[in-house]
């Protein structure tokens, strides 16, 4: 459920049973390790955006019944300006194309529905607790798209790498407050240990 690798394949790990995550299903291509981690780094830090298509195609293969609404995690605009692009937008756009080619059900892609409300410190090097504090009220749902999210039965949220899950969890809470019923997390990698 949380997507963490377990020794034997299982639906829910111990953590999910005692403290279930606020999402319903996490779908990923694999663990954060080579060769996947290399492609993600090239996409993120070397602007090799063409990797977004390949990664999105791999992820799309894992998704049996796509959610009718697709959202993606934004970068803060200042970091966005500095980096010049948002790798999540490329991933989300490519994933959206892969999924719509395959399914008959129209998918509503809302890349600007989630906005960052404040500059958050880089998550790297922070422990789980510090991450949670760092992310507190870091996101807002854009009022423009609220009507499209209100009481939605099924929404998917895309992020490139899910580590502790605190970023996606924060957004899940916002979506559930708006009556969203089921939230799937789509990510390229699930990193069981924090990436330092
Ligand atoms: Zn779990």
Coordinates of N, CA, C and O and ligand atoms in Angstrom, one line a residue:
X1 N 0.8 -1.2 0.0 CA 0.0 0.0 0.0 C 0.9 1.3 0.0 O 0.7 2.1 -0.8
X2 N 1.8 1.3 0.9 CA 2.7 2.5 1.0 C 3.8 2.4 -0.1 O 4.4 3.3 -0.5
X3 N 4.0 1.2 -0.6 CA 4.9 1.0 -1.7 C 6.3 0.6 -1.3 O 7.2 0.4 -2.1
X4 N 6.6 0.4 0.0 CA 7.9 0.1 0.5 C 8.1 -1.4 0.1 O 7.2 -2.2 0.2
X5 N 9.4 -1.7 -0.2 CA 9.8 -3.1 -0.6 C 9.8 -3.9 0.7 O 10.4 -3.6 1.7
X6 N 9.1 -5.1 0.6 CA 9.1 -6.0 1.7 C 9.8 -7.3 1.3 O 9.9 -7.5 0.1
X7 N 10.3 -8.0 2.3 CA 11.1 -9.2 2.0 C 10.3 -10.2 1.1 O 10.7 -10.7 0.1
X8 N 9.0 -10.4 1.6 CA 8.1 -11.2 0.8 C 7.0 -10.3 0.3 O 6.6 -9.3 1.0
X9 N 6.6 -10.4 -1.0 CA 5.6 -9.5 -1.5 C 4.3 -9.5 -0.7 O 3.8 -10.6 -0.4
X10 N 3.8 -8.4 -0.3 CA 2.6 -8.3 0.4 C 1.9 -7.0 0.1 O 2.5 -6.0 -0.3
X11 N 0.6 -7.0 0.4 CA -0.3 -5.8 0.1 C 0.0 -4.7 1.1 O 0.2 -3.6 0.7
X12 N 0.1 -5.1 2.3 CA 0.4 -4.1 3.4 C 1.5 -4.5 4.3 O 1.5 -5.6 4.8
X13 N 2.5 -3.6 4.5 CA 3.5 -3.9 5.4 C 3.0 -3.6 6.9 O 1.9 -3.1 7.0
X14 N 3.8 -3.8 7.9 CA 3.4 -3.6 9.3 C 3.0 -2.2 9.5 O 2.0 -1.9 10.2
X15 N 3.8 -1.3 8.9 CA 3.6 0.2 9.1 C 2.2 0.6 8.5 O 1.5 1.3 9.1
X16 N 1.8 0.0 7.4 CA 0.5 0.3 6.8 C -0.6 -0.2 7.6 O -1.7 0.4 7.6
X17 N -0.4 -1.3 8.3 CA -1.5 -1.8 9.1 C -1.7 -0.9 10.4 O -2.8 -0.6 10.7
X18 N -0.6 -0.6 11.1 CA -0.7 0.2 12.3 C -1.0 1.7 12.0 O -1.7 2.4 12.7
X19 N -0.4 2.2 10.9 CA -0.5 3.6 10.6 C -0.6 3.8 9.1 O 0.3 4.1 8.4
X20 N -1.9 3.5 8.6 CA -2.0 3.5 7.1 C -1.8 4.9 6.5 O -2.1 5.9 7.1
X21 N -1.1 5.0 5.3 CA -0.9 6.2 4.6 C -2.2 6.8 4.1 O -3.2 6.1 4.0
X22 N -2.3 8.1 3.9 CA -3.5 8.8 3.5 C -3.9 8.5 2.0 O -4.9 9.0 1.6
X23 N -3.1 7.7 1.3 CA -3.5 7.4 -0.1 C -4.0 6.0 -0.1 O -3.8 5.2 0.9
X24 N -4.5 5.6 -1.3 CA -5.1 4.3 -1.4 C -4.1 3.3 -2.0 O -4.1 2.1 -1.6
X25 N -3.4 3.7 -3.0 CA -2.5 2.8 -3.7 C -1.3 3.6 -4.2 O -1.4 4.7 -4.7
X26 N -0.1 3.0 -4.1 CA 1.1 3.6 -4.6 C 1.6 2.7 -5.7 O 1.8 1.6 -5.6
X27 N 1.7 3.3 -6.9 CA 2.2 2.6 -8.1 C 3.6 3.2 -8.5 O 3.7 4.4 -8.7
X28 N 4.6 2.3 -8.6 CA 5.9 2.8 -9.0 C 6.5 1.9 -9.9 O 6.1 0.7 -10.1
X29 N 7.6 2.4 -10.6 CA 8.3 1.5 -11.5 C 9.3 0.6 -10.7 O 9.4 -0.6 -11.0
X30 N 9.9 1.1 -9.7 CA 10.8 0.3 -8.9 C 11.5 1.1 -7.8 O 11.1 2.3 -7.5
X31 N 12.4 0.5 -7.1 CA 13.2 1.1 -6.1 C 14.1 2.2 -6.7 O 14.5 2.1 -7.8
X32 N 14.5 3.1 -5.8 CA 15.4 4.1 -6.2 C 16.8 3.5 -6.3 O 17.6 3.6 -5.3
X33 N 17.2 2.9 -7.4 CA 18.5 2.3 -7.5 C 18.8 2.3 -9.0 O 17.9 2.5 -9.9
X34 N 20.0 2.0 -9.4 CA 20.4 1.9 -10.8 C 19.6 0.8 -11.5 O 19.4 -0.2 -10.9
X35 N 19.2 1.0 -12.8 CA 19.5 2.2 -13.6 C 18.5 3.3 -13.4 O 18.7 4.5 -13.9
X36 N 17.4 3.1 -12.7 CA 16.3 4.1 -12.6 C 16.8 5.4 -12.0 O 16.5 6.5 -12.5
X37 N 17.5 5.3 -10.9 CA 18.0 6.5 -10.2 C 18.9 7.4 -11.1 O 18.8 8.6 -11.1
X38 N 19.6 6.7 -12.0 CA 20.5 7.5 -12.9 C 19.6 8.3 -13.9 O 19.9 9.4 -14.1
X39 N 18.6 7.7 -14.4 CA 17.7 8.4 -15.4 C 17.0 9.6 -14.7 O 16.9 10.7 -15.3
X40 N 16.6 9.4 -13.4 CA 15.9 10.5 -12.7 C 16.9 11.6 -12.5 O 16.6 12.8 -12.6
X41 N 18.1 11.3 -12.1 CA 19.1 12.3 -11.9 C 19.4 13.1 -13.1 O 19.6 14.3 -13.1
X42 N 19.5 12.4 -14.3 CA 19.8 13.0 -15.5 C 18.6 14.0 -15.9 O 18.8 15.1 -16.4
X43 N 17.4 13.5 -15.6 CA 16.2 14.4 -15.9 C 16.2 15.6 -15.0 O 16.0 16.7 -15.4
X44 N 16.5 15.4 -13.7 CA 16.4 16.5 -12.7 C 17.5 17.5 -12.8 O 17.3 18.6 -12.7
X45 N 18.7 16.9 -12.8 CA 19.8 17.8 -12.6 C 20.6 18.1 -13.9 O 21.4 19.1 -14.0
X46 N 20.4 17.3 -14.9 CA 21.2 17.6 -16.2 C 20.2 18.0 -17.3 O 20.6 18.1 -18.5
X47 N 18.9 18.2 -16.9 CA 17.9 18.7 -17.9 C 17.8 17.8 -19.1 O 17.5 18.3 -20.2
X48 N 18.1 16.5 -18.9 CA 17.9 15.6 -20.1 C 16.5 15.2 -20.1 O 16.1 14.0 -19.8
X49 N 15.6 16.1 -20.6 CA 14.2 15.9 -20.5 C 13.6 14.8 -21.3 O 12.5 14.3 -21.0
X50 N 14.4 14.3 -22.3 CA 13.9 13.2 -23.1 C 13.7 11.9 -22.3 O 13.0 11.0 -22.6
X51 N 14.4 11.8 -21.1 CA 14.2 10.7 -20.2 C 12.8 10.6 -19.7 O 12.3 9.6 -19.2
X52 N 12.1 11.8 -19.6 CA 10.8 11.8 -19.1 C 9.8 10.9 -19.8 O 9.0 10.2 -19.2
X53 N 10.0 10.8 -21.1 CA 9.1 10.0 -22.0 C 9.3 8.5 -21.6 O 8.3 7.8 -21.5
X54 N 10.5 8.1 -21.6 CA 10.8 6.7 -21.3 C 10.4 6.3 -19.9 O 9.8 5.2 -19.7
X55 N 10.6 7.2 -18.9 CA 10.2 6.9 -17.6 C 8.7 6.8 -17.5 O 8.1 5.9 -16.8
X56 N 8.0 7.8 -18.1 CA 6.6 7.8 -18.1 C 6.0 6.6 -18.7 O 5.0 6.0 -18.2
X57 N 6.6 6.1 -19.8 CA 6.1 4.9 -20.5 C 6.2 3.7 -19.6 O 5.3 2.8 -19.5
X58 N 7.3 3.6 -18.8 CA 7.5 2.5 -17.9 C 6.4 2.5 -16.8 O 5.9 1.5 -16.4
X59 N 6.2 3.7 -16.3 CA 5.2 3.9 -15.2 C 3.8 3.6 -15.8 O 3.0 2.9 -15.1
X60 N 3.5 4.0 -17.0 CA 2.2 3.8 -17.5 C 1.8 2.3 -17.6 O 0.7 1.9 -17.4
X61 N 2.9 1.5 -17.9 CA 2.7 0.1 -18.0 C 2.2 -0.5 -16.7 O 1.6 -1.6 -16.7
X62 N 2.6 0.1 -15.6 CA 2.2 -0.4 -14.3 C 0.8 -0.1 -13.9 O 0.2 -0.6 -12.9
X63 N 0.2 0.9 -14.6 CA -1.1 1.4 -14.2 C -2.2 0.7 -14.9 O -2.4 0.9 -16.1
X64 N -3.0 -0.1 -14.2 CA -4.0 -0.9 -14.9 C -5.3 0.0 -15.2 O -5.7 0.0 -16.4
X65 N -5.8 0.7 -14.2 CA -7.0 1.5 -14.5 C -6.6 2.9 -14.0 O -6.7 3.2 -12.8
X66 N -6.2 3.8 -15.0 CA -5.8 5.2 -14.6 C -6.9 6.0 -14.0 O -8.1 5.8 -14.4
X67 N -6.6 6.8 -13.1 CA -7.5 7.7 -12.5 C -8.0 8.8 -13.5 O -7.2 9.2 -14.3
X68 N -9.2 9.2 -13.5 CA -9.7 10.2 -14.4 C -9.2 11.6 -14.2 O -9.3 12.4 -15.1
X69 N -8.5 11.8 -13.1 CA -7.9 13.1 -12.8 C -6.5 12.9 -12.5 O -6.1 12.1 -11.6
X70 N -5.6 13.6 -13.2 CA -4.1 13.5 -12.9 C -3.5 14.8 -12.4 O -3.7 15.8 -13.1
X71 N -2.9 14.8 -11.3 CA -2.3 15.9 -10.7 C -0.8 15.7 -10.6 O -0.3 14.5 -10.5
X72 N 0.0 16.7 -10.5 CA 1.5 16.5 -10.3 C 2.0 17.5 -9.2 O 1.5 18.6 -9.1
X73 N 3.0 17.1 -8.5 CA 3.6 17.9 -7.4 C 4.4 19.0 -8.0 O 5.3 18.8 -8.8
X74 N 4.1 20.2 -7.6 CA 4.9 21.4 -8.2 C 6.2 21.6 -7.4 O 6.3 21.3 -6.3
X75 N 7.1 22.3 -8.1 CA 8.2 22.9 -7.4 C 7.8 24.3 -7.0 O 6.9 24.9 -7.6
X76 N 8.4 24.9 -6.0 CA 8.1 26.3 -5.7 C 8.6 27.1 -6.9 O 9.6 26.8 -7.5
X77 N 7.9 28.2 -7.2 CA 8.2 29.0 -8.4 C 9.7 29.5 -8.3 O 10.3 29.6 -9.4
X78 N 10.2 29.8 -7.1 CA 11.5 30.4 -7.1 C 12.6 29.3 -7.5 O 13.5 29.5 -8.2
X79 N 12.3 28.1 -6.9 CA 13.2 27.0 -7.3 C 13.0 26.6 -8.8 O 13.9 26.3 -9.5
X80 N 11.8 26.8 -9.2 CA 11.4 26.5 -10.6 C 12.2 27.5 -11.5 O 12.8 27.1 -12.5
X81 N 12.2 28.7 -11.2 CA 12.9 29.7 -12.0 C 14.4 29.4 -12.0 O 15.1 29.5 -13.0
X82 N 14.9 29.1 -10.8 CA 16.3 28.8 -10.7 C 16.7 27.6 -11.5 O 17.7 27.6 -12.3
X83 N 15.9 26.6 -11.4 CA 16.2 25.3 -12.2 C 15.8 25.5 -13.6 O 16.2 24.8 -14.5
X84 N 14.8 26.4 -13.8 CA 14.4 26.7 -15.2 C 13.3 25.8 -15.7 O 12.6 26.1 -16.7
X85 N 13.0 24.7 -15.1 CA 11.9 23.9 -15.5 C 11.5 22.9 -14.4 O 12.2 22.8 -13.4
X86 N 10.3 22.4 -14.5 CA 9.9 21.5 -13.5 C 9.8 20.1 -14.1 O 9.0 19.8 -15.0
X87 N 10.7 19.2 -13.6 CA 10.8 17.9 -14.2 C 9.5 17.1 -14.0 O 9.1 16.3 -14.8
X88 N 8.7 17.5 -13.0 CA 7.4 16.8 -12.8 C 6.4 17.2 -13.9 O 5.6 16.3 -14.3
X89 N 6.5 18.4 -14.4 CA 5.7 18.8 -15.5 C 5.9 17.9 -16.8 O 5.0 17.5 -17.4
X90 N 7.2 17.7 -17.0 CA 7.6 16.8 -18.2 C 7.1 15.4 -18.0 O 6.5 14.8 -18.9
X91 N 7.3 14.9 -16.8 CA 6.9 13.6 -16.5 C 5.4 13.4 -16.6 O 4.9 12.5 -17.2
X92 N 4.7 14.4 -16.0 CA 3.2 14.4 -15.9 C 2.7 14.5 -17.4 O 1.7 13.7 -17.7
X93 N 3.2 15.4 -18.1 CA 2.8 15.5 -19.5 C 3.0 14.3 -20.3 O 2.1 13.8 -21.0
X94 N 4.1 13.6 -20.1 CA 4.4 12.4 -20.9 C 3.5 11.2 -20.4 O 3.0 10.4 -21.2
X95 N 3.3 11.2 -19.1 CA 2.4 10.1 -18.5 C 1.0 10.3 -19.0 O 0.4 9.3 -19.4
X96 N 0.6 11.6 -19.0 CA -0.8 11.9 -19.5 C -0.9 11.4 -20.9 O -1.9 10.7 -21.3
X97 N 0.1 11.6 -21.8 CA 0.0 11.2 -23.2 C 0.0 9.6 -23.3 O -0.8 9.1 -24.0
X98 N 0.8 9.0 -22.5 CA 0.9 7.5 -22.5 C -0.5 6.9 -22.1 O -1.0 6.0 -22.7
X99 N -1.1 7.5 -21.1 CA -2.3 6.9 -20.6 C -3.5 7.2 -21.5 O -4.4 6.3 -21.7
X100 N -3.5 8.4 -22.1 CA -4.7 8.7 -22.9 C -4.6 7.9 -24.2 O -5.6 7.6 -24.8
X101 N -3.4 7.6 -24.7 CA -3.3 6.8 -25.9 C -3.9 5.4 -25.7 O -4.4 4.8 -26.6
X102 N -3.8 5.0 -24.4 CA -4.2 3.6 -24.1 C -5.7 3.4 -23.7 O -6.3 2.4 -23.9
X103 N -6.2 4.4 -23.0 CA -7.5 4.3 -22.4 C -8.6 5.0 -23.2 O -8.3 6.0 -23.9
X104 N -9.8 4.5 -23.1 CA -11.0 5.1 -23.7 C -11.5 6.2 -22.8 O -12.2 7.1 -23.3
X105 N -11.3 6.1 -21.5 CA -11.8 7.1 -20.6 C -11.0 8.4 -20.6 O -9.8 8.3 -20.6
X106 N -11.7 9.5 -20.8 CA -10.9 10.7 -20.9 C -10.2 11.1 -19.5 O -10.8 10.9 -18.5
X107 N -9.0 11.5 -19.6 CA -8.3 11.9 -18.4 C -8.1 13.4 -18.3 O -7.8 14.0 -19.3
X108 N -8.5 13.9 -17.2 CA -8.4 15.4 -17.0 C -7.0 15.7 -16.3 O -6.8 15.2 -15.2
X109 N -6.1 16.3 -17.0 CA -4.8 16.6 -16.5 C -4.7 18.0 -16.0 O -5.0 19.0 -16.7
X110 N -4.5 18.2 -14.7 CA -4.5 19.5 -14.0 C -3.1 19.8 -13.4 O -2.9 19.8 -12.2
X111 N -2.2 20.2 -14.3 CA -0.8 20.4 -13.8 C -0.7 21.6 -12.9 O 0.3 21.7 -12.1
X112 N -1.6 22.5 -12.9 CA -1.5 23.7 -12.0 C -2.4 23.7 -10.8 O -2.6 24.7 -10.2
X113 N -3.0 22.6 -10.5 CA -4.0 22.5 -9.5 C -3.4 22.6 -8.1 O -4.0 23.1 -7.1
X114 N -2.2 22.2 -7.9 CA -1.5 22.2 -6.6 C -0.4 23.3 -6.7 O 0.4 23.3 -7.7
X115 N -0.4 24.2 -5.8 CA 0.7 25.2 -5.8 C 1.4 25.2 -4.5 O 0.8 24.8 -3.4
X116 N 2.6 25.6 -4.4 CA 3.4 25.6 -3.2 C 3.1 27.0 -2.6 O 3.1 28.0 -3.2
X117 N 2.8 27.0 -1.3 CA 2.4 28.2 -0.6 C 3.7 28.9 -0.1 O 3.7 30.1 0.2
X118 N 4.7 28.2 0.2 CA 5.9 28.9 0.7 C 7.1 28.1 0.2 O 7.1 26.9 -0.2
X119 N 8.3 28.7 0.3 CA 9.5 28.1 -0.1 C 9.9 27.1 1.0 O 10.0 27.4 2.1
X120 N 10.0 25.9 0.6 CA 10.4 24.8 1.5 C 11.9 24.6 1.3 O 12.4 24.7 0.3
X121 N 12.5 24.3 2.5 CA 14.0 23.9 2.4 C 14.1 22.6 1.6 O 13.1 21.8 1.5
X122 N 15.2 22.4 1.0 CA 15.4 21.1 0.3 C 15.2 20.0 1.3 O 15.7 20.0 2.4
X123 N 14.4 19.0 0.8 CA 14.1 17.9 1.7 C 15.3 16.9 1.9 O 15.3 16.2 2.9
X124 N 16.3 17.0 1.1 CA 17.4 16.1 1.2 C 18.1 16.3 2.5 O 18.4 17.5 2.9
X125 N 18.5 15.3 3.2 CA 19.3 15.4 4.4 C 18.4 15.7 5.7 O 19.0 15.8 6.8
X126 N 17.1 15.8 5.5 CA 16.2 15.9 6.6 C 15.6 14.6 7.0 O 15.4 13.8 6.2
X127 N 15.5 14.4 8.3 CA 14.8 13.1 8.7 C 13.3 13.3 8.6 O 12.8 14.3 8.2
X128 N 12.6 12.2 8.9 CA 11.1 12.2 8.6 C 10.4 13.3 9.4 O 9.6 14.0 8.8
X129 N 10.8 13.5 10.6 CA 10.1 14.5 11.5 C 10.4 15.9 10.9 O 9.5 16.7 10.8
X130 N 11.7 16.2 10.6 CA 12.0 17.5 10.0 C 11.3 17.7 8.7 O 10.9 18.8 8.4
X131 N 11.2 16.7 7.9 CA 10.5 16.8 6.6 C 9.0 17.2 6.9 O 8.5 18.1 6.2
X132 N 8.4 16.6 7.9 CA 7.0 16.9 8.1 C 6.8 18.4 8.5 O 5.9 19.0 8.1
X133 N 7.7 18.8 9.4 CA 7.7 20.2 9.8 C 7.9 21.2 8.6 O 7.2 22.1 8.4
X134 N 8.9 20.8 7.8 CA 9.3 21.6 6.7 C 8.1 21.7 5.7 O 7.9 22.7 5.0
X135 N 7.3 20.7 5.6 CA 6.2 20.7 4.6 C 4.9 21.2 5.1 O 3.9 21.3 4.4
X136 N 4.8 21.4 6.5 CA 3.5 21.8 7.0 C 2.9 23.0 6.3 O 3.6 24.1 6.1
X137 N 1.8 22.9 5.8 CA 1.1 23.9 5.0 C 2.0 24.5 3.8 O 1.9 25.6 3.5
X138 N 2.7 23.6 3.2 CA 3.6 24.0 2.1 C 2.8 24.1 0.8 O 3.2 24.8 -0.1
X139 N 1.6 23.5 0.8 CA 0.9 23.4 -0.5 C -0.5 24.0 -0.3 O -1.1 24.0 0.7
X140 N -1.1 24.4 -1.4 CA -2.4 24.9 -1.5 C -3.1 24.3 -2.8 O -2.4 24.0 -3.7
X141 N -4.4 24.1 -2.7 CA -5.1 23.8 -3.9 C -5.5 25.1 -4.6 O -6.1 25.9 -3.9
X142 N -5.2 25.2 -5.8 CA -5.6 26.4 -6.6 C -7.1 26.6 -6.6 O -7.8 25.7 -7.1
X143 N -7.6 27.7 -6.2 CA -9.1 27.9 -6.2 C -9.7 27.7 -7.6 O -10.8 27.3 -7.7
X144 N -8.9 28.0 -8.6 CA -9.4 27.8 -10.0 C -9.8 26.4 -10.3 O -10.7 26.2 -11.2
X145 N -9.2 25.4 -9.7 CA -9.5 24.1 -10.1 C -10.3 23.3 -9.0 O -10.5 22.1 -9.2
X146 N -10.7 24.0 -8.0 CA -11.4 23.4 -6.9 C -12.6 22.6 -7.3 O -12.9 21.5 -6.9
X147 N -13.4 23.2 -8.2 CA -14.6 22.6 -8.6 C -14.4 21.3 -9.3 O -15.2 20.3 -9.2
X148 N -13.2 21.2 -10.0 CA -12.8 19.9 -10.7 C -12.4 18.8 -9.7 O -12.3 17.7 -10.0
X149 N -12.0 19.3 -8.5 CA -11.5 18.3 -7.5 C -12.5 17.9 -6.5 O -12.5 16.8 -5.9
X150 N -13.4 18.8 -6.2 CA -14.5 18.7 -5.2 C -15.2 17.3 -5.4 O -15.7 17.1 -6.5
X151 N -15.2 16.5 -4.4 CA -15.9 15.2 -4.3 C -15.5 14.3 -5.5 O -16.3 13.4 -5.9
X152 N -14.4 14.4 -6.0 CA -13.9 13.5 -7.1 C -13.8 12.1 -6.5 O -13.2 11.9 -5.5
X153 N -14.3 11.1 -7.2 CA -14.2 9.8 -6.7 C -12.8 9.2 -6.8 O -12.4 8.3 -6.1
X154 N -12.0 9.6 -7.8 CA -10.7 9.0 -8.0 C -9.7 10.0 -8.6 O -9.9 10.5 -9.7
X155 N -8.6 10.2 -7.9 CA -7.6 11.2 -8.4 C -6.2 10.5 -8.3 O -6.0 9.7 -7.4
X156 N -5.3 10.8 -9.2 CA -3.9 10.3 -9.1 C -3.0 11.5 -8.9 O -3.2 12.6 -9.5
X157 N -1.9 11.3 -8.2 CA -1.0 12.3 -7.8 C 0.4 11.8 -8.3 O 0.8 10.7 -7.8
X158 N 1.1 12.6 -9.1 CA 2.4 12.1 -9.6 C 3.5 12.8 -9.0 O 3.5 14.1 -8.8
X159 N 4.5 12.1 -8.6 CA 5.8 12.6 -8.1 C 6.9 11.8 -8.7 O 6.7 10.6 -9.0
X160 N 8.1 12.3 -8.8 CA 9.1 11.5 -9.4 C 9.7 10.4 -8.5 O 9.7 9.3 -8.8
X161 N 10.0 10.9 -7.3 CA 10.5 9.9 -6.2 C 9.7 10.1 -4.9 O 9.6 11.3 -4.5
X162 N 9.2 9.1 -4.4 CA 8.6 9.1 -3.1 C 9.5 8.5 -2.1 O 9.9 7.3 -2.2
X163 N 9.9 9.3 -1.1 CA 10.8 8.7 0.0 C 10.0 8.4 1.2 O 9.5 7.3 1.4
X164 N 9.9 9.4 2.1 CA 9.1 9.2 3.3 C 7.6 9.2 3.0 O 6.8 8.7 3.8
X165 N 7.3 9.8 1.9 CA 5.9 10.0 1.6 C 5.2 11.2 2.2 O 4.0 11.5 2.0
X166 N 6.0 12.1 2.9 CA 5.5 13.2 3.6 C 4.9 14.3 2.6 O 3.9 14.9 2.9
X167 N 5.6 14.4 1.5 CA 5.1 15.4 0.5 C 3.7 15.0 -0.1 O 2.8 15.8 0.0
X168 N 3.6 13.8 -0.5 CA 2.3 13.3 -1.1 C 1.3 13.2 0.0 O 0.1 13.5 -0.3
X169 N 1.7 12.9 1.2 CA 0.7 12.7 2.3 C 0.1 14.1 2.6 O -1.2 14.2 2.8
X170 N 0.9 15.1 2.6 CA 0.4 16.5 2.8 C -0.7 16.9 1.8 O -1.8 17.4 2.1
X171 N -0.5 16.5 0.5 CA -1.4 16.9 -0.5 C -2.7 16.0 -0.4 O -3.8 16.4 -0.6
X172 N -2.5 14.7 0.0 CA -3.6 13.8 0.2 C -4.6 14.4 1.2 O -5.8 14.3 1.0
X173 N -4.0 15.0 2.3 CA -4.9 15.6 3.3 C -5.7 16.7 2.7 O -6.9 16.8 2.9
X174 N -5.1 17.6 1.9 CA -5.8 18.7 1.3 C -6.9 18.1 0.4 O -8.0 18.7 0.3
X175 N -6.6 17.1 -0.4 CA -7.6 16.6 -1.3 C -8.7 15.9 -0.6 O -9.9 16.0 -1.0
X176 N -8.4 15.2 0.5 CA -9.5 14.5 1.2 C -10.4 15.5 1.9 O -11.6 15.3 2.0
X177 N -9.8 16.7 2.3 CA -10.7 17.8 2.9 C -11.7 18.3 1.8 O -12.7 18.8 2.2
X178 N -11.3 18.1 0.6 CA -12.3 18.6 -0.5 C -13.2 17.4 -1.0 O -13.9 17.5 -2.0
X179 N -13.1 16.3 -0.3 CA -14.0 15.3 -0.6 C -13.6 14.3 -1.6 O -14.3 13.4 -2.1
X180 N -12.3 14.3 -2.0 CA -11.7 13.3 -2.9 C -11.8 12.0 -2.2 O -11.4 11.8 -1.1
X181 N -12.3 11.0 -2.9 CA -12.5 9.7 -2.2 C -11.3 8.7 -2.3 O -10.9 8.2 -1.4
X182 N -10.8 8.6 -3.5 CA -9.7 7.7 -3.7 C -8.5 8.4 -4.3 O -8.6 9.1 -5.3
X183 N -7.3 8.2 -3.7 CA -6.1 8.9 -4.2 C -5.0 7.8 -4.5 O -4.7 7.0 -3.6
X184 N -4.6 7.7 -5.7 CA -3.5 6.8 -6.1 C -2.2 7.7 -6.3 O -2.3 8.8 -6.8
X185 N -1.1 7.2 -5.8 CA 0.2 7.9 -6.0 C 0.9 7.2 -7.1 O 1.1 6.0 -7.1
X186 N 1.3 7.9 -8.2 CA 2.1 7.4 -9.2 C 3.5 8.0 -9.1 O 3.6 9.2 -9.0
X187 N 4.5 7.1 -9.0 CA 5.9 7.7 -8.9 C 6.8 6.8 -9.7 O 6.5 5.6 -9.9
X188 N 7.9 7.3 -10.1 CA 8.9 6.5 -10.8 C 9.6 5.6 -9.8 O 9.7 4.4 -10.0
X189 N 10.0 6.1 -8.7 CA 10.7 5.3 -7.7 C 10.1 5.5 -6.3 O 9.7 6.6 -5.9
X190 N 10.2 4.4 -5.6 CA 9.9 4.5 -4.2 C 11.3 4.2 -3.5 O 11.9 3.2 -3.8
X191 N 11.8 5.2 -2.7 CA 13.0 5.0 -2.0 C 12.7 4.6 -0.6 O 12.1 5.4 0.2
X192 N 13.1 3.4 -0.2 CA 12.8 2.9 1.2 C 13.6 3.7 2.2 O 13.2 3.9 3.3
X193 N 14.8 4.0 1.8 CA 15.7 4.8 2.8 C 15.8 6.2 2.2 O 15.8 6.4 1.0
X194 N 15.9 7.2 3.1 CA 16.0 8.6 2.6 C 17.3 8.7 1.8 O 18.3 8.1 2.0
X195 N 17.1 9.5 0.7 CA 18.2 9.7 -0.2 C 19.1 10.9 0.4 O 18.5 12.0 0.6
X196 N 20.3 10.6 0.7 CA 21.1 11.7 1.3 C 22.1 12.3 0.2 O 22.3 11.8 -0.8
Ligands
LIG1 ZN1 3.4 -0.2 3.9

